[in-house]
CSV table of C-alpha atoms and ligand atoms in Angstrom, one decimal:
chain,number,residue,atom,x,y,z
W,860,MET,CA,0.4,-7.6,-31.7
W,861,ASP,CA,3.3,-5.7,-33.3
W,862,LYS,CA,6.4,-7.6,-32.5
W,863,GLU,CA,8.4,-4.4,-32.1
W,864,ASN,CA,6.0,-3.4,-29.3
W,865,THR,CA,6.3,-6.7,-27.5
W,866,PRO,CA,7.8,-6.0,-24.1
W,867,LYS,CA,10.7,-8.2,-23.2
W,868,ILE,CA,10.1,-8.4,-19.5
W,869,ILE,CA,7.2,-7.2,-17.4
W,870,ILE,CA,7.8,-6.8,-13.7
W,871,ALA,CA,4.6,-6.4,-11.5
W,872,ILE,CA,5.0,-5.1,-8.1
W,873,ASP,CA,2.0,-5.0,-5.8
W,874,GLY,CA,1.6,-4.2,-2.1
W,875,PRO,CA,-0.2,-2.1,0.4
W,876,ALA,CA,0.5,1.7,1.1
W,877,ALA,CA,3.9,2.6,2.4
W,878,SER,CA,5.3,-1.0,1.9
W,879,GLY,CA,8.2,0.4,0.0
W,880,LYS,CA,6.9,-1.0,-3.4
W,881,GLY,CA,7.1,2.4,-5.1
W,882,SER,CA,10.7,3.2,-4.4
W,883,LEU,CA,11.7,-0.4,-5.2
W,884,ALA,CA,9.9,-0.2,-8.5
W,885,LYS,CA,11.5,3.1,-9.4
W,886,LYS,CA,15.0,1.9,-8.6
W,887,LEU,CA,14.5,-1.4,-10.5
W,888,ALA,CA,13.3,0.4,-13.6
W,889,ALA,CA,16.2,2.8,-13.5
W,890,MET,CA,18.7,0.0,-13.1
W,891,LEU,CA,17.3,-2.1,-15.8
W,892,GLU,CA,16.5,0.8,-18.1
W,893,TYR,CA,12.8,-0.3,-18.2
W,894,ASP,CA,9.8,2.0,-18.4
W,895,PHE,CA,8.1,2.7,-15.1
W,896,LEU,CA,4.5,3.2,-14.1
W,897,ASP,CA,3.3,4.2,-10.7
W,898,THR,CA,-0.4,3.2,-11.2
W,899,GLY,CA,-1.4,4.6,-7.8
W,900,ALA,CA,-0.6,8.0,-9.4
W,901,LEU,CA,-3.5,7.5,-11.9
W,902,TYR,CA,-6.0,6.9,-9.1
W,903,ARG,CA,-4.4,9.9,-7.3
W,904,ARG,CA,-4.9,12.0,-10.4
W,905,VAL,CA,-8.6,11.2,-10.5
W,906,ALA,CA,-8.8,11.8,-6.8
W,907,LEU,CA,-7.2,15.3,-7.1
W,908,LYS,CA,-9.7,16.2,-9.8
W,909,VAL,CA,-12.6,15.0,-7.6
W,910,LEU,CA,-11.3,17.1,-4.7
W,911,GLU,CA,-10.7,20.2,-6.9
W,912,GLN,CA,-14.2,19.9,-8.3
W,913,ASN,CA,-15.7,19.4,-4.8
W,914,ILE,CA,-17.3,16.0,-6.0
W,915,ASP,CA,-18.3,13.7,-3.2
W,916,PRO,CA,-16.3,10.5,-3.7
W,917,ALA,CA,-19.4,8.5,-2.9
W,918,ASN,CA,-21.2,10.1,-5.8
W,919,LYS,CA,-20.3,7.3,-8.3
W,920,ASP,CA,-21.8,8.9,-11.5
W,921,ALA,CA,-19.9,12.2,-10.9
W,922,VAL,CA,-16.6,10.4,-10.1
W,923,ILE,CA,-17.0,8.2,-13.3
W,924,ALA,CA,-17.6,11.3,-15.4
W,925,ALA,CA,-14.6,13.0,-13.9
W,926,THR,CA,-12.5,9.9,-14.7
W,927,ARG,CA,-13.7,9.9,-18.3
W,928,ALA,CA,-12.9,13.5,-18.7
W,929,LEU,CA,-9.4,12.7,-17.8
W,930,ILE,CA,-8.7,9.8,-20.1
W,931,THR,CA,-6.9,11.8,-22.9
W,932,GLU,CA,-4.7,13.5,-20.5
W,933,LEU,CA,-3.5,10.6,-18.4
W,934,SER,CA,0.3,10.4,-18.2
W,935,ALA,CA,2.9,7.9,-17.1
W,936,GLU,CA,4.9,10.8,-15.5
W,937,TYR,CA,3.3,12.6,-12.7
W,938,ASP,CA,5.8,14.5,-10.7
W,939,ASP,CA,3.2,16.5,-8.9
W,940,SER,CA,3.7,16.8,-5.2
W,941,ALA,CA,0.0,17.6,-5.0
W,942,LEU,CA,-0.7,14.0,-5.7
W,943,ARG,CA,1.4,12.8,-2.8
W,944,ASN,CA,-0.7,14.4,0.0
W,945,ASP,CA,-2.6,12.1,2.4
W,946,ASN,CA,-6.1,13.5,1.6
W,947,VAL,CA,-5.4,12.7,-2.1
W,948,GLY,CA,-4.2,9.3,-1.1
W,949,SER,CA,-7.3,8.5,1.0
W,950,THR,CA,-9.6,9.8,-1.6
W,951,ALA,CA,-7.9,7.7,-4.2
W,952,SER,CA,-8.4,4.7,-2.2
W,953,LYS,CA,-12.2,5.5,-2.1
W,954,ILE,CA,-12.6,6.2,-5.8
W,955,ALA,CA,-10.6,3.1,-6.6
W,956,GLN,CA,-13.6,1.1,-5.1
W,957,ILE,CA,-15.7,2.1,-8.1
W,958,GLN,CA,-15.3,-0.7,-10.7
W,959,ALA,CA,-16.1,1.7,-13.6
W,960,VAL,CA,-13.3,3.9,-12.5
W,961,ARG,CA,-11.0,0.9,-12.5
W,962,ASP,CA,-12.2,-0.2,-15.9
W,963,ILE,CA,-11.5,3.2,-17.5
W,964,LEU,CA,-7.9,3.2,-16.0
W,965,VAL,CA,-7.1,-0.4,-17.1
W,966,GLU,CA,-6.6,0.3,-20.7
W,967,PHE,CA,-4.0,3.0,-20.2
W,968,GLN,CA,-2.1,0.7,-17.9
W,969,ARG,CA,-2.1,-2.3,-20.2
W,970,ASP,CA,-1.1,-0.1,-23.2
W,971,PHE,CA,1.8,1.2,-21.2
W,972,ALA,CA,3.0,-2.4,-20.6
W,973,LYS,CA,2.4,-3.5,-24.1
W,974,ASN,CA,4.3,-0.6,-25.7
W,975,ALA,CA,7.4,-0.8,-23.5
W,976,LYS,CA,10.5,-1.3,-25.6
W,977,LYS,CA,12.9,-3.2,-23.4
W,978,GLY,CA,10.6,-3.9,-20.4
W,979,ALA,CA,8.4,-2.3,-17.9
W,980,VAL,CA,8.0,-2.2,-14.1
W,981,LEU,CA,4.5,-1.3,-12.9
W,982,ASP,CA,3.5,-0.9,-9.3
W,983,GLY,CA,0.1,-0.9,-7.7
W,984,ARG,CA,-2.4,-3.3,-6.2
W,985,ASP,CA,-3.7,-5.3,-9.1
W,986,ILE,CA,-0.8,-5.4,-11.5
W,987,GLY,CA,0.0,-9.2,-11.2
W,988,THR,CA,-3.7,-10.2,-11.0
W,989,VAL,CA,-5.6,-7.8,-13.4
W,990,ILE,CA,-3.3,-5.5,-15.4
W,991,CYS,CA,-0.5,-7.9,-16.3
W,992,PRO,CA,-1.5,-11.4,-15.2
W,993,ASP,CA,1.1,-12.8,-17.5
W,994,ALA,CA,3.9,-10.6,-16.0
W,995,ASP,CA,7.3,-12.4,-16.1
W,996,ILE,CA,8.0,-11.5,-12.5
W,997,LYS,CA,5.5,-10.7,-9.8
W,998,LEU,CA,6.6,-9.3,-6.5
W,999,PHE,CA,4.2,-8.8,-3.5
W,1000,VAL,CA,6.0,-6.2,-1.2
W,1001,THR,CA,4.6,-5.8,2.2
W,1002,ALA,CA,5.3,-4.8,5.8
W,1003,SER,CA,3.4,-4.9,9.1
W,1004,VAL,CA,0.8,-2.1,9.4
W,1005,GLU,CA,2.6,-0.7,12.4
W,1006,LYS,CA,5.9,-0.4,10.5
W,1007,ARG,CA,4.2,1.2,7.5
W,1008,ALA,CA,2.4,3.7,9.7
W,1009,GLU,CA,5.7,4.5,11.4
W,1010,ARG,CA,7.3,5.2,7.9
W,1011,ARG,CA,4.4,7.4,6.9
W,1012,TYR,CA,4.6,9.3,10.2
W,1013,LEU,CA,8.3,10.0,9.7
W,1014,GLU,CA,7.7,11.0,6.1
W,1015,LEU,CA,5.0,13.4,7.2
W,1016,GLN,CA,7.3,14.9,9.9
W,1017,SER,CA,10.1,15.4,7.4
W,1018,ARG,CA,7.6,17.3,5.3
W,1019,GLY,CA,6.9,19.5,8.4
W,1020,ILE,CA,3.4,18.1,8.8
W,1021,ASN,CA,2.6,17.5,12.4
W,1022,ALA,CA,0.5,14.3,12.5
W,1023,LYS,CA,-0.4,12.2,15.5
W,1024,LYS,CA,1.0,8.6,15.5
W,1025,PRO,CA,-2.4,6.9,16.5
W,1026,SER,CA,-4.3,8.8,13.7
W,1027,VAL,CA,-1.6,7.8,11.1
W,1028,LEU,CA,-2.0,4.2,12.1
W,1029,ALA,CA,-5.8,4.4,12.1
W,1030,GLU,CA,-5.7,5.9,8.6
W,1031,MET,CA,-3.4,3.2,7.4
W,1032,GLN,CA,-5.7,0.5,8.7
W,1033,GLU,CA,-8.7,2.2,7.0
W,1034,ARG,CA,-6.7,2.3,3.7
W,1035,ASP,CA,-5.8,-1.4,4.1
W,1036,ASP,CA,-9.5,-2.2,4.7
W,1037,ARG,CA,-10.7,-0.3,1.6
W,1038,ASP,CA,-7.8,-1.9,-0.5
W,1039,LYS,CA,-8.5,-5.3,1.0
W,1040,ALA,CA,-10.2,-7.0,-1.9
W,1041,ARG,CA,-7.1,-6.4,-4.1
W,1042,LEU,CA,-4.6,-7.2,-1.5
W,1043,ASP,CA,-6.3,-10.4,-0.7
W,1044,ALA,CA,-6.3,-11.5,-4.3
W,1045,HIS,CA,-2.4,-11.8,-4.0
W,1046,LEU,CA,-2.9,-14.4,-1.2
W,1047,ASN,CA,-4.6,-16.7,-3.6
W,1048,PRO,CA,-2.1,-19.5,-4.2
W,1049,ASP,CA,-3.1,-19.3,-8.0
W,1050,HIS,CA,-1.2,-16.1,-8.1
W,1051,ASP,CA,2.4,-17.2,-8.2
W,1052,LYS,CA,4.2,-14.3,-6.4
W,1053,TYR,CA,7.4,-13.7,-4.6
W,1054,LEU,CA,6.8,-12.1,-1.2
W,1055,ILE,CA,9.2,-9.5,0.2
W,1056,ASP,CA,8.5,-8.4,3.8
W,1057,THR,CA,10.2,-5.1,4.2
W,1058,SER,CA,9.4,-4.7,7.9
W,1059,GLY,CA,13.0,-5.3,9.0
W,1060,LEU,CA,14.8,-4.4,5.8
W,1061,THR,CA,16.7,-1.4,4.7
W,1062,PRO,CA,15.8,0.0,1.2
W,1063,GLN,CA,19.1,-1.4,-0.1
W,1064,ALA,CA,18.3,-4.9,1.3
W,1065,VAL,CA,14.9,-4.8,-0.3
W,1066,LEU,CA,16.5,-3.9,-3.6
W,1067,ASP,CA,19.1,-6.8,-3.2
W,1068,GLU,CA,16.3,-9.2,-2.4
W,1069,ALA,CA,14.3,-8.2,-5.5
W,1070,LEU,CA,17.4,-8.4,-7.7
W,1071,LYS,CA,18.2,-11.9,-6.4
W,1072,ILE,CA,14.7,-13.0,-7.3
W,1073,ILE,CA,14.9,-11.4,-10.8
W,1074,ASN,CA,18.3,-12.9,-11.5
W,1075,SER,CA,17.2,-16.3,-10.4
W,1076,ARG,CA,14.6,-16.3,-13.2
O,2396,LIG,O1,-0.1,3.2,-4.2
O,2396,LIG,P1,-0.8,4.6,-3.8
O,2396,LIG,O2,-0.8,4.8,-2.3
O,2396,LIG,O3,-0.2,5.8,-4.6
O,2396,LIG,O4,-2.4,4.3,-4.3
O,2396,LIG,C1,-3.4,5.2,-3.9
O,2396,LIG,C2,-4.7,4.4,-3.9
O,2396,LIG,O5,-5.1,4.0,-5.3
O,2396,LIG,C3,-4.6,3.2,-3.1
O,2396,LIG,O6,-5.1,3.3,-1.8
O,2396,LIG,C4,-5.5,2.1,-3.8
O,2396,LIG,C5,-5.6,2.7,-5.3
O,2396,LIG,N1,-4.9,1.9,-6.2
O,2396,LIG,C6,-5.6,0.8,-6.7
O,2396,LIG,O7,-6.7,0.5,-6.3
O,2396,LIG,N2,-5.0,0.0,-7.7
O,2396,LIG,C7,-3.8,0.3,-8.1
O,2396,LIG,N3,-3.2,-0.5,-9.1
O,2396,LIG,C8,-3.0,1.4,-7.6
O,2396,LIG,C9,-3.7,2.2,-6.6
């Protein structure tokens, strides 16, 4: 490996939907001046294409073909509010079950970490287990499903979307079930992770906790 391209520090942040991992990852990367990759955005980008092309997410061959067609235009910087809607999120969680789709997206993510100059923060579901198993710091950021559903409900309200609390909770539980294999991998004691439960914490307290862990290393 080219020495100049060797990342100094890789921080892997995994956790379920609406756990607060994304905003933590973004803040840490800005503070430390590290590169930042929201890996969920890659799955969401594929999901958006699947939706735009009216592909059935259960049609594996069509989803894989759509993913392949996107390879050359994958980006680390999606600032597309279209990716943030719940339909895209839930489709992303469905297409993420297809191993070939994951395999196609792995290389982009690993290259991103490898090419970081000073360091990189990546957030997702499988960063500490599959993408960067040798990451210097692995955080598993979580919160109760009720708390995460509450956050999602408030976020939808703030965007003027009138959702019903019980259906937001049910959707969150479905997402957890689909993402389960990857989330459970973090419970394996072989994967040496720091757990941050954000249920009762403010975003600032979550950041403080993460910095405490990073500084202790
Ligand atoms: O983190 P997010 O909500 O933006 O991710 C959307 C979906 O993508 C999520 O439900 C599962 C999938 N995903 C994944 O399987 N692996 C990742 N590293 C990131 C996301």
